[in-house]
mmCIF file of C-alpha atoms in Angstrom:
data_model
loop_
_atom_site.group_PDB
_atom_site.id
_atom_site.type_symbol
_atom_site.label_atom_id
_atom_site.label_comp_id
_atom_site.label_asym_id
_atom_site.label_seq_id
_atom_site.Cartn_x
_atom_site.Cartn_y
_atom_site.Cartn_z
ATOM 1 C CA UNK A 1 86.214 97.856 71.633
ATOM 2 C CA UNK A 2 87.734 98.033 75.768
ATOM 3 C CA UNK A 3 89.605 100.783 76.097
ATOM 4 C CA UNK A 4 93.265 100.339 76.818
ATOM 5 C CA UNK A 5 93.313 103.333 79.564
ATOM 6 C CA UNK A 6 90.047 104.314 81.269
ATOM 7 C CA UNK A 7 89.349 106.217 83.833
ATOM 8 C CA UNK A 8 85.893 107.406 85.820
ATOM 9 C CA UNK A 9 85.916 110.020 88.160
ATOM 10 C CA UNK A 10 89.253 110.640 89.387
ATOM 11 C CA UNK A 11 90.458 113.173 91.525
ATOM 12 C CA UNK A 12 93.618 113.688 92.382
ATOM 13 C CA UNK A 13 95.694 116.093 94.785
ATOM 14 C CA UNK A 14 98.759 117.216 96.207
ATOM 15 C CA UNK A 15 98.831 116.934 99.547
ATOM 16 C CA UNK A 16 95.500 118.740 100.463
ATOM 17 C CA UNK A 17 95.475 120.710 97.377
ATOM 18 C CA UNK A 18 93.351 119.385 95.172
ATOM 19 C CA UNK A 19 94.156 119.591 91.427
ATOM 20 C CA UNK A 20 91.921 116.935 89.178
ATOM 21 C CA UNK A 21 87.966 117.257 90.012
ATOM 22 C CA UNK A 22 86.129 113.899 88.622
ATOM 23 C CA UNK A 23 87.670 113.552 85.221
ATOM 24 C CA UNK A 24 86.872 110.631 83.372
ATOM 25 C CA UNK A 25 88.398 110.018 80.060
ATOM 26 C CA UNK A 26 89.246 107.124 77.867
ATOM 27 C CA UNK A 27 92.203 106.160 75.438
ATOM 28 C CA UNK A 28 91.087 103.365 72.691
ATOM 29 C CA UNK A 29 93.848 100.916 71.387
ATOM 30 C CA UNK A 30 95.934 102.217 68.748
ATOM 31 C CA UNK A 31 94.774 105.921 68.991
ATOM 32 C CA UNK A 32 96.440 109.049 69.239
ATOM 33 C CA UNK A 33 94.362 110.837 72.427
ATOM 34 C CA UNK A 34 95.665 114.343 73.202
ATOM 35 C CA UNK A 35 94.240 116.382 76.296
ATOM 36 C CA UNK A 36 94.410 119.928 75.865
ATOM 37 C CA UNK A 37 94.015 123.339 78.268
ATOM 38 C CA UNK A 38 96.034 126.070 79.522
ATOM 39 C CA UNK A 39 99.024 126.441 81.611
ATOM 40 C CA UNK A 40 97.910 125.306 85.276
ATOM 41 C CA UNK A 41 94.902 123.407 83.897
ATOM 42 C CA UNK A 42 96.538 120.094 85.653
ATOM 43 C CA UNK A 43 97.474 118.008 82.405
ATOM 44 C CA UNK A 44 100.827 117.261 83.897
ATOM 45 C CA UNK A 45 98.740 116.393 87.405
ATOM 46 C CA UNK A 46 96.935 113.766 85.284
ATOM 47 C CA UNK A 47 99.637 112.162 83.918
ATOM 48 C CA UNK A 48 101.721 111.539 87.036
ATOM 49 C CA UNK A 49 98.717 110.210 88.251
ATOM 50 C CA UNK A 50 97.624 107.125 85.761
ATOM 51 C CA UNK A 51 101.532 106.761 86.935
ATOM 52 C CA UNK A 52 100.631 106.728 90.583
ATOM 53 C CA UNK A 53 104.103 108.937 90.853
ATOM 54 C CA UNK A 54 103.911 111.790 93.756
ATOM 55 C CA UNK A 55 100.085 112.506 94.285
ATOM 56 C CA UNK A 56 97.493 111.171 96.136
ATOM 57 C CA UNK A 57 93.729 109.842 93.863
ATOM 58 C CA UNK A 58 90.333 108.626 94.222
ATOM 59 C CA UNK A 59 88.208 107.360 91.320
ATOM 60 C CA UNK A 60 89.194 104.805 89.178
ATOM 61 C CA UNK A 61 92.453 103.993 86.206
ATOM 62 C CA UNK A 62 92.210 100.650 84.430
ATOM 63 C CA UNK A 63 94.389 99.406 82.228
ATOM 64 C CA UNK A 64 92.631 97.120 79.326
ATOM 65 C CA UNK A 65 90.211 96.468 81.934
ATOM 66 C CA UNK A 66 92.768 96.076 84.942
ATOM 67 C CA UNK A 67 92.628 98.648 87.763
ATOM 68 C CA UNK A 68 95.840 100.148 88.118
ATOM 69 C CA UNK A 69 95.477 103.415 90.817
ATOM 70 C CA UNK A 70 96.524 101.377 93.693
ATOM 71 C CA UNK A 71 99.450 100.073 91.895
ATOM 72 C CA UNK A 72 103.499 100.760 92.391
ATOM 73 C CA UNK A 73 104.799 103.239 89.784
ATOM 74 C CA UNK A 74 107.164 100.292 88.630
ATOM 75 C CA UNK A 75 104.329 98.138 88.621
ATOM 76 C CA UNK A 76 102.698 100.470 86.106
ATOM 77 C CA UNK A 77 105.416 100.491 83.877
ATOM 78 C CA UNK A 78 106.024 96.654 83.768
ATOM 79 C CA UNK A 79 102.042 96.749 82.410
ATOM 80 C CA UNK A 80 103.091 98.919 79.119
ATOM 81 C CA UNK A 81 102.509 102.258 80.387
ATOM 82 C CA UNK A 82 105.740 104.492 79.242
ATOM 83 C CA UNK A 83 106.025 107.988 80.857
ATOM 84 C CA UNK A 84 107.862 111.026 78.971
ATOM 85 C CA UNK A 85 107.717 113.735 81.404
ATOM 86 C CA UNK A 86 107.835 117.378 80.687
ATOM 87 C CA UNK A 87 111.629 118.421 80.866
ATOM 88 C CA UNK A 88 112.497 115.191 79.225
ATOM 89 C CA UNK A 89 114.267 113.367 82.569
ATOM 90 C CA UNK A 90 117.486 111.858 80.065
ATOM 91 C CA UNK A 91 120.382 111.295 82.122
ATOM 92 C CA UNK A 92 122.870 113.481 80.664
ATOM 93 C CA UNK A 93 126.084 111.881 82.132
ATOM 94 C CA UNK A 94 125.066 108.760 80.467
ATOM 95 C CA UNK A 95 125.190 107.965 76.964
ATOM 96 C CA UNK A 96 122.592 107.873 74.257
ATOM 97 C CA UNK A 97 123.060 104.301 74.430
ATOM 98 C CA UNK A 98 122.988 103.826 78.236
ATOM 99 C CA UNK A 99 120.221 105.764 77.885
ATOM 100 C CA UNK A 100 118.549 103.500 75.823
ATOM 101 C CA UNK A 101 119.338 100.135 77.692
ATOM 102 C CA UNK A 102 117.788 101.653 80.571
ATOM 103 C CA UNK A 103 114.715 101.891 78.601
ATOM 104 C CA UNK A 104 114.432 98.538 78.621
ATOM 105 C CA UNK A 105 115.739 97.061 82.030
ATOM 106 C CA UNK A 106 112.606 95.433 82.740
ATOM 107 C CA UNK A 107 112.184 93.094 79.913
ATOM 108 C CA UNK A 108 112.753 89.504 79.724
ATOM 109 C CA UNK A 109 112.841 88.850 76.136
ATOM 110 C CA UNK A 110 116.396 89.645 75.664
ATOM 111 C CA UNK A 111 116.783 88.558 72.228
ATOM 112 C CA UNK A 112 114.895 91.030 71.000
ATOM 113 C CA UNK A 113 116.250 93.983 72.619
ATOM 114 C CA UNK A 114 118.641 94.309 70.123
ATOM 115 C CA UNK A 115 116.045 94.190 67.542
ATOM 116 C CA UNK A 116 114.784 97.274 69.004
ATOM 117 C CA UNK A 117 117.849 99.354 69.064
ATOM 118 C CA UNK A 118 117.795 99.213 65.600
ATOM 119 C CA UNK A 119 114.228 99.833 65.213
ATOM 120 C CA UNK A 120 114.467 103.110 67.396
ATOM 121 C CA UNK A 121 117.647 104.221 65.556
ATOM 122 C CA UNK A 122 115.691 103.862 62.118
ATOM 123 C CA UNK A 123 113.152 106.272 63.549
ATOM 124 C CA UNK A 124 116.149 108.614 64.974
ATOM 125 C CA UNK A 125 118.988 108.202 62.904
ATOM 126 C CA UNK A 126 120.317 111.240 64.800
ATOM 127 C CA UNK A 127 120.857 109.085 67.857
ATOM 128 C CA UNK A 128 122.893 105.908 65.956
ATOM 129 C CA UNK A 129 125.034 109.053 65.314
ATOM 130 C CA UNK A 130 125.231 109.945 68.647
ATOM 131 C CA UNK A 131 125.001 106.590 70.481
ATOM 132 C CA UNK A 132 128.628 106.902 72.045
ATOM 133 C CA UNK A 133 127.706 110.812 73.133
ATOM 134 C CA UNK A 134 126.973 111.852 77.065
ATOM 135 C CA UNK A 135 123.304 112.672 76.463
ATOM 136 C CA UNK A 136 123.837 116.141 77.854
ATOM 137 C CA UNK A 137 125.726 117.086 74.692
ATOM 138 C CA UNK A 138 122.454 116.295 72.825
ATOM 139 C CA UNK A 139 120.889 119.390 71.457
ATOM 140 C CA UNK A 140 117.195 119.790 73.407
ATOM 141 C CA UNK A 141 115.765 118.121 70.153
ATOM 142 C CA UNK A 142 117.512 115.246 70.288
ATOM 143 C CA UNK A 143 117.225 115.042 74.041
ATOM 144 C CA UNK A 144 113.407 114.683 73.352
ATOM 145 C CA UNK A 145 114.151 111.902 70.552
ATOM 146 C CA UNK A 146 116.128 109.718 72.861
ATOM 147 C CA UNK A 147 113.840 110.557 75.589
ATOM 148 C CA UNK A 148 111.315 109.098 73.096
ATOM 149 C CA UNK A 149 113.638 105.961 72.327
ATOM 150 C CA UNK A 150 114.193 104.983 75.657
ATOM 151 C CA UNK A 151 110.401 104.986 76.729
ATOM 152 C CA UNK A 152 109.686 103.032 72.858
ATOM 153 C CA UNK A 153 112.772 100.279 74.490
ATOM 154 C CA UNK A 154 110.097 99.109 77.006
ATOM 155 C CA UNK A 155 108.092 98.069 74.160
ATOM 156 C CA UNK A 156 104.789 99.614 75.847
ATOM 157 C CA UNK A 157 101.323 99.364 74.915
ATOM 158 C CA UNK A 158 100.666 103.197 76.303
ATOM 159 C CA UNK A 159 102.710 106.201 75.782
ATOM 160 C CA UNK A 160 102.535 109.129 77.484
ATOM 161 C CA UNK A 161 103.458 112.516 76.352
ATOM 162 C CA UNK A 162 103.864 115.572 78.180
ATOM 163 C CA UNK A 163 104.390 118.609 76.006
ATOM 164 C CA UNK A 164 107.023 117.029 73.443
ATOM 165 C CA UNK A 165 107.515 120.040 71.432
ATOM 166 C CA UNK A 166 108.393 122.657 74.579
ATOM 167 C CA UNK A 167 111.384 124.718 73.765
ATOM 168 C CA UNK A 168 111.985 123.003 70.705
ATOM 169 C CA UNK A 169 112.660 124.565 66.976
ATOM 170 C CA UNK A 170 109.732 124.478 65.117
ATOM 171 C CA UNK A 171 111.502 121.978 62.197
ATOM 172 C CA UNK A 172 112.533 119.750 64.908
ATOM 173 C CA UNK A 173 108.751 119.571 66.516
ATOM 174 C CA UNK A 174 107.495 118.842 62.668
ATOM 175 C CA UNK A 175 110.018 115.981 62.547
ATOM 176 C CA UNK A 176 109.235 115.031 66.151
ATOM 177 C CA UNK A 177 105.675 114.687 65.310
ATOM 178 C CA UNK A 178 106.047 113.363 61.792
ATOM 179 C CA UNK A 179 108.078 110.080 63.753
ATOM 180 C CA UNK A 180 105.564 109.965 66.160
ATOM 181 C CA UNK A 181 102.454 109.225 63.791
ATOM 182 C CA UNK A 182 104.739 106.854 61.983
ATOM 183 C CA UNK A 183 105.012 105.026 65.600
ATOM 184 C CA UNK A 184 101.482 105.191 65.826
ATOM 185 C CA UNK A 185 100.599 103.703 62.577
ATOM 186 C CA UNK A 186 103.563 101.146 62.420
ATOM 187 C CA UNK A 187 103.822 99.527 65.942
ATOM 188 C CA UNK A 188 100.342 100.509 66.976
ATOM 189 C CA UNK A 189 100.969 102.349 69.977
ATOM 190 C CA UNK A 190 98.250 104.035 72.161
ATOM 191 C CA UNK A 191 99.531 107.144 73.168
ATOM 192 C CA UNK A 192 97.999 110.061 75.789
ATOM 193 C CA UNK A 193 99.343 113.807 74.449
ATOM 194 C CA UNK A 194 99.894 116.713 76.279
ATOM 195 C CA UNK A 195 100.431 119.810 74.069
ATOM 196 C CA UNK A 196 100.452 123.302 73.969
ATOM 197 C CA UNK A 197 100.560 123.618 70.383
ATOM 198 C CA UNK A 198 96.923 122.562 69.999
ATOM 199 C CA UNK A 199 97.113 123.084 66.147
ATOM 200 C CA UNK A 200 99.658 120.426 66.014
ATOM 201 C CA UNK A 201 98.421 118.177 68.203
ATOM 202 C CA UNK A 202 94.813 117.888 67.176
ATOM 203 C CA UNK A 203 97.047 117.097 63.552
ATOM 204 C CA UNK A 204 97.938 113.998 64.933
ATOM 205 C CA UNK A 205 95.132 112.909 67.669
ATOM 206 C CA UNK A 206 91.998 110.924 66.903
ATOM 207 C CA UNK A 207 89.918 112.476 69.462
ATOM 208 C CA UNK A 208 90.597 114.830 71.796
ATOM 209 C CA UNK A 209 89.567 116.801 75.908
ATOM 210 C CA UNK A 210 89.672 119.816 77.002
ATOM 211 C CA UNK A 211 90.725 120.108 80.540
ATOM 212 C CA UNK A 212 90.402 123.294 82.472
ATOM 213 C CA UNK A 213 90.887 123.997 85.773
ATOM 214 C CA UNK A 214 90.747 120.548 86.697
ATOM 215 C CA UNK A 215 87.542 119.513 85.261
ATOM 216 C CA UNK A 216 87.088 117.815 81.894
ATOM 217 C CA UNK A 217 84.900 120.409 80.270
ATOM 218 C CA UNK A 218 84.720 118.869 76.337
ATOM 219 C CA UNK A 219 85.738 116.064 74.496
ATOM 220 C CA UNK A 220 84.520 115.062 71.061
ATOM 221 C CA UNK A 221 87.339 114.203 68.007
ATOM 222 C CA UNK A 222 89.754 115.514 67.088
ATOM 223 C CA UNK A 223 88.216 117.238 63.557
ATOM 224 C CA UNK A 224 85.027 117.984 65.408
ATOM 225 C CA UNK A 225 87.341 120.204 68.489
ATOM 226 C CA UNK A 226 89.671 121.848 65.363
ATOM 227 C CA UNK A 227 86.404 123.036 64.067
ATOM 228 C CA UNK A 228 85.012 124.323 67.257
ATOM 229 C CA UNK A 229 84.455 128.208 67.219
ATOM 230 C CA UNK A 230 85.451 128.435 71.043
ATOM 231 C CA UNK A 231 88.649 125.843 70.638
ATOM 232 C CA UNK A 232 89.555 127.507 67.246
ATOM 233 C CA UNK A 233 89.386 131.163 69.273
ATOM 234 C CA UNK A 234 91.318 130.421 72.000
ATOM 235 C CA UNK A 235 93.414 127.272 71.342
ATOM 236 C CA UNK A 236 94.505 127.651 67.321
ATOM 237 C CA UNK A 237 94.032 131.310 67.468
ATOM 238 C CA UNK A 238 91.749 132.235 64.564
#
Protein backbone atom coordinates (compact mmCIF):
# COMPACT_ATOMS: atom_id res chain seq x y z
CA UNK A 1 0.00 0.00 0.00
CA UNK A 2 1.65 3.92 -1.18
CA UNK A 3 2.12 5.75 1.57
CA UNK A 4 0.09 8.88 1.97
CA UNK A 5 3.26 11.02 3.35
CA UNK A 6 6.78 9.86 2.48
CA UNK A 7 9.73 11.23 2.79
CA UNK A 8 13.65 10.14 1.92
CA UNK A 9 16.39 11.95 3.14
CA UNK A 10 15.41 15.28 4.13
CA UNK A 11 17.26 17.82 5.72
CA UNK A 12 16.11 20.76 6.73
CA UNK A 13 17.53 24.11 8.36
CA UNK A 14 17.09 27.42 9.61
CA UNK A 15 18.91 29.69 7.95
CA UNK A 16 22.42 28.02 8.10
CA UNK A 17 21.60 26.09 11.11
CA UNK A 18 20.89 22.93 10.30
CA UNK A 19 18.26 21.02 12.33
CA UNK A 20 16.90 17.64 10.37
CA UNK A 21 19.99 15.32 9.11
CA UNK A 22 18.54 12.75 6.31
CA UNK A 23 15.38 11.56 7.94
CA UNK A 24 13.24 9.48 6.01
CA UNK A 25 10.01 8.32 7.37
CA UNK A 26 6.68 7.22 6.10
CA UNK A 27 2.92 7.67 7.21
CA UNK A 28 0.51 4.76 5.68
CA UNK A 29 -3.23 5.70 4.98
CA UNK A 30 -5.41 5.57 7.85
CA UNK A 31 -2.64 5.19 10.55
CA UNK A 32 -1.90 6.85 13.60
CA UNK A 33 2.21 7.63 13.13
CA UNK A 34 3.69 9.40 16.17
CA UNK A 35 7.47 10.62 16.15
CA UNK A 36 8.94 10.75 19.41
CA UNK A 37 12.39 12.37 21.16
CA UNK A 38 13.32 14.93 23.54
CA UNK A 39 12.94 18.57 23.85
CA UNK A 40 15.23 20.12 20.97
CA UNK A 41 15.26 16.82 19.05
CA UNK A 42 13.60 18.92 15.96
CA UNK A 43 10.00 17.24 15.86
CA UNK A 44 8.47 20.65 15.57
CA UNK A 45 11.40 21.40 12.70
CA UNK A 46 9.87 18.43 10.84
CA UNK A 47 6.57 19.35 10.87
CA UNK A 48 6.85 22.93 9.61
CA UNK A 49 8.72 21.43 7.06
CA UNK A 50 6.30 18.69 5.19
CA UNK A 51 4.43 22.31 5.53
CA UNK A 52 7.15 24.11 3.66
CA UNK A 53 6.34 27.03 6.46
CA UNK A 54 9.67 29.08 7.58
CA UNK A 55 12.69 26.69 6.82
CA UNK A 56 14.70 25.92 4.12
CA UNK A 57 14.95 21.51 2.85
CA UNK A 58 16.61 19.16 0.65
CA UNK A 59 15.51 15.54 0.19
CA UNK A 60 12.30 14.60 -0.77
CA UNK A 61 8.11 14.92 0.79
CA UNK A 62 5.46 13.26 -1.36
CA UNK A 63 2.17 13.27 -0.83
CA UNK A 64 0.32 9.83 -2.04
CA UNK A 65 3.02 9.75 -4.44
CA UNK A 66 3.06 13.62 -5.31
CA UNK A 67 6.17 15.64 -4.38
CA UNK A 68 5.20 18.37 -2.30
CA UNK A 69 8.73 20.20 -0.79
CA UNK A 70 8.76 22.73 -3.46
CA UNK A 71 5.22 23.55 -2.93
CA UNK A 72 3.40 26.92 -1.35
CA UNK A 73 2.33 26.33 2.27
CA UNK A 74 -1.33 27.04 0.96
CA UNK A 75 -0.72 24.77 -1.71
CA UNK A 76 -0.03 22.07 0.87
CA UNK A 77 -3.02 22.57 2.66
CA UNK A 78 -5.44 22.62 -0.38
CA UNK A 79 -3.77 18.79 -0.90
CA UNK A 80 -5.26 17.52 2.68
CA UNK A 81 -2.42 18.24 4.81
CA UNK A 82 -3.93 20.03 8.17
CA UNK A 83 -1.33 21.62 10.53
CA UNK A 84 -2.01 21.96 14.48
CA UNK A 85 0.94 23.72 15.69
CA UNK A 86 2.32 23.64 19.14
CA UNK A 87 0.65 26.64 21.08
CA UNK A 88 -2.53 25.89 19.29
CA UNK A 89 -2.55 29.29 16.82
CA UNK A 90 -6.80 29.84 17.57
CA UNK A 91 -7.62 33.30 17.06
CA UNK A 92 -8.89 34.33 20.29
CA UNK A 93 -10.80 37.54 19.25
CA UNK A 94 -12.79 35.41 17.01
CA UNK A 95 -15.38 33.07 17.88
CA UNK A 96 -15.46 29.33 18.20
CA UNK A 97 -17.49 29.49 15.22
CA UNK A 98 -15.41 31.96 13.15
CA UNK A 99 -12.93 29.85 14.13
CA UNK A 100 -14.31 27.04 12.60
CA UNK A 101 -15.41 28.60 9.16
CA UNK A 102 -11.95 29.53 8.75
CA UNK A 103 -11.14 25.96 8.89
CA UNK A 104 -12.68 25.48 5.94
CA UNK A 105 -12.20 28.61 3.60
CA UNK A 106 -10.70 26.65 0.98
CA UNK A 107 -13.35 24.24 0.08
CA UNK A 108 -15.67 24.22 -2.73
CA UNK A 109 -18.21 21.81 -1.71
CA UNK A 110 -20.25 24.17 0.23
CA UNK A 111 -23.11 22.05 0.90
CA UNK A 112 -21.42 20.05 2.97
CA UNK A 113 -19.75 22.39 5.19
CA UNK A 114 -22.54 22.49 7.26
CA UNK A 115 -22.56 18.83 7.50
CA UNK A 116 -19.32 19.16 9.12
CA UNK A 117 -20.08 21.62 11.78
CA UNK A 118 -22.20 19.24 13.13
CA UNK A 119 -19.94 16.41 12.77
CA UNK A 120 -17.08 18.34 14.69
CA UNK A 121 -19.55 19.53 17.38
CA UNK A 122 -20.60 15.75 17.97
CA UNK A 123 -16.95 15.05 18.65
CA UNK A 124 -16.71 18.41 20.92
CA UNK A 125 -19.90 19.07 22.31
CA UNK A 126 -18.01 21.58 24.47
CA UNK A 127 -17.62 23.85 21.48
CA UNK A 128 -21.64 23.79 20.20
CA UNK A 129 -21.71 25.20 23.79
CA UNK A 130 -19.37 27.67 23.17
CA UNK A 131 -19.86 28.45 19.45
CA UNK A 132 -20.98 32.19 20.12
CA UNK A 133 -17.74 32.58 22.71
CA UNK A 134 -14.39 34.78 21.68
CA UNK A 135 -12.09 31.75 21.55
CA UNK A 136 -9.79 33.37 24.06
CA UNK A 137 -12.35 32.71 26.79
CA UNK A 138 -11.88 28.99 25.95
CA UNK A 139 -10.15 27.18 28.71
CA UNK A 140 -6.52 25.81 27.12
CA UNK A 141 -8.46 22.43 26.67
CA UNK A 142 -10.93 23.56 24.69
CA UNK A 143 -8.61 25.86 22.81
CA UNK A 144 -6.88 22.56 21.66
CA UNK A 145 -10.45 20.98 20.72
CA UNK A 146 -11.40 23.80 18.45
CA UNK A 147 -7.93 24.03 17.31
CA UNK A 148 -8.64 20.37 16.40
CA UNK A 149 -12.14 21.29 14.75
CA UNK A 150 -10.99 23.86 12.64
CA UNK A 151 -8.03 21.80 11.05
CA UNK A 152 -10.92 18.50 10.85
CA UNK A 153 -13.25 21.63 8.72
CA UNK A 154 -10.71 21.26 5.84
CA UNK A 155 -11.73 17.78 5.59
CA UNK A 156 -7.90 16.63 5.19
CA UNK A 157 -6.48 13.43 4.35
CA UNK A 158 -3.26 14.21 6.83
CA UNK A 159 -3.27 15.62 10.22
CA UNK A 160 -0.63 16.89 11.92
CA UNK A 161 -0.12 17.09 15.57
CA UNK A 162 2.31 18.88 17.51
CA UNK A 163 2.25 18.06 21.19
CA UNK A 164 -1.71 18.13 21.73
CA UNK A 165 -1.66 17.40 25.31
CA UNK A 166 1.04 20.39 26.44
CA UNK A 167 -0.21 22.21 29.43
CA UNK A 168 -3.30 20.44 29.47
CA UNK A 169 -5.14 18.56 32.61
CA UNK A 170 -4.51 15.15 32.47
CA UNK A 171 -8.64 14.27 32.13
CA UNK A 172 -8.79 16.66 29.37
CA UNK A 173 -5.61 14.95 27.40
CA UNK A 174 -7.53 11.38 28.06
CA UNK A 175 -10.62 12.90 26.43
CA UNK A 176 -8.47 14.68 23.83
CA UNK A 177 -6.98 11.47 22.84
CA UNK A 178 -10.00 9.26 23.34
CA UNK A 179 -11.76 11.79 20.30
CA UNK A 180 -8.84 11.55 18.42
CA UNK A 181 -8.75 7.61 17.89
CA UNK A 182 -12.45 7.87 17.33
CA UNK A 183 -11.39 10.35 14.29
CA UNK A 184 -9.02 7.92 13.29
CA UNK A 185 -11.19 4.96 13.16
CA UNK A 186 -14.42 6.81 11.93
CA UNK A 187 -13.30 9.24 9.11
CA UNK A 188 -10.05 7.46 8.46
CA UNK A 189 -7.68 10.10 8.92
CA UNK A 190 -3.84 9.72 8.61
CA UNK A 191 -2.41 11.60 11.20
CA UNK A 192 1.61 12.49 12.10
CA UNK A 193 1.92 12.90 16.27
CA UNK A 194 4.18 14.78 18.12
CA UNK A 195 4.13 13.95 21.87
CA UNK A 196 5.86 14.20 24.89
CA UNK A 197 3.81 11.89 26.74
CA UNK A 198 5.25 8.87 24.93
CA UNK A 199 3.09 6.46 27.09
CA UNK A 200 0.08 8.01 25.64
CA UNK A 201 0.99 8.39 22.41
CA UNK A 202 2.43 5.02 21.54
CA UNK A 203 -1.52 4.15 23.09
CA UNK A 204 -2.84 5.47 20.12
CA UNK A 205 -0.04 5.16 17.18
CA UNK A 206 0.38 2.18 14.89
CA UNK A 207 3.99 2.51 14.49
CA UNK A 208 6.19 4.78 15.69
CA UNK A 209 10.31 6.96 15.29
CA UNK A 210 12.46 8.03 17.42
CA UNK A 211 14.09 11.21 16.45
CA UNK A 212 17.09 12.55 18.23
CA UNK A 213 19.14 15.19 17.55
CA UNK A 214 18.00 15.41 14.17
CA UNK A 215 18.56 12.00 12.96
CA UNK A 216 15.94 9.26 12.83
CA UNK A 217 17.64 6.78 15.09
CA UNK A 218 14.60 3.87 15.43
CA UNK A 219 11.42 3.13 14.13
CA UNK A 220 9.58 -0.16 14.40
CA UNK A 221 5.59 -0.22 15.82
CA UNK A 222 4.24 1.05 18.05
CA UNK A 223 3.95 -2.31 20.59
CA UNK A 224 7.39 -3.35 19.48
CA UNK A 225 8.98 0.62 20.73
CA UNK A 226 6.53 0.36 24.17
CA UNK A 227 8.36 -2.81 24.77
CA UNK A 228 11.79 -1.57 24.08
CA UNK A 229 14.11 -1.67 27.24
CA UNK A 230 15.92 1.65 26.08
CA UNK A 231 12.38 3.51 24.99
CA UNK A 232 10.65 2.03 28.14
CA UNK A 233 13.86 3.58 30.33
CA UNK A 234 13.93 6.78 29.10
CA UNK A 235 10.63 7.60 27.32
CA UNK A 236 7.75 5.73 29.70
CA UNK A 237 10.02 5.79 32.62
CA UNK A 238 10.15 2.24 33.98
Amino acid sequence: MTAILEIRDLSVSYGASRVIFDASLGVRPGSVTVLLGANGAGKTTLLRAICNMMVRTRGEIRLEGQPIENMATEEIARLGVAHVPDGRGTFIHMTVQENLQLGAYGRRDHAAVGDDFERIFAYFPRLRERRAQPAGTLSGGEQQMLAIGRALMSRPKLLLLDEPSFGLAPLVVKEIFDILRAINRADGVSILLVEQNANLALSLADYGYLLETGRIVMHDTASALSNDDSIRRVYLGY
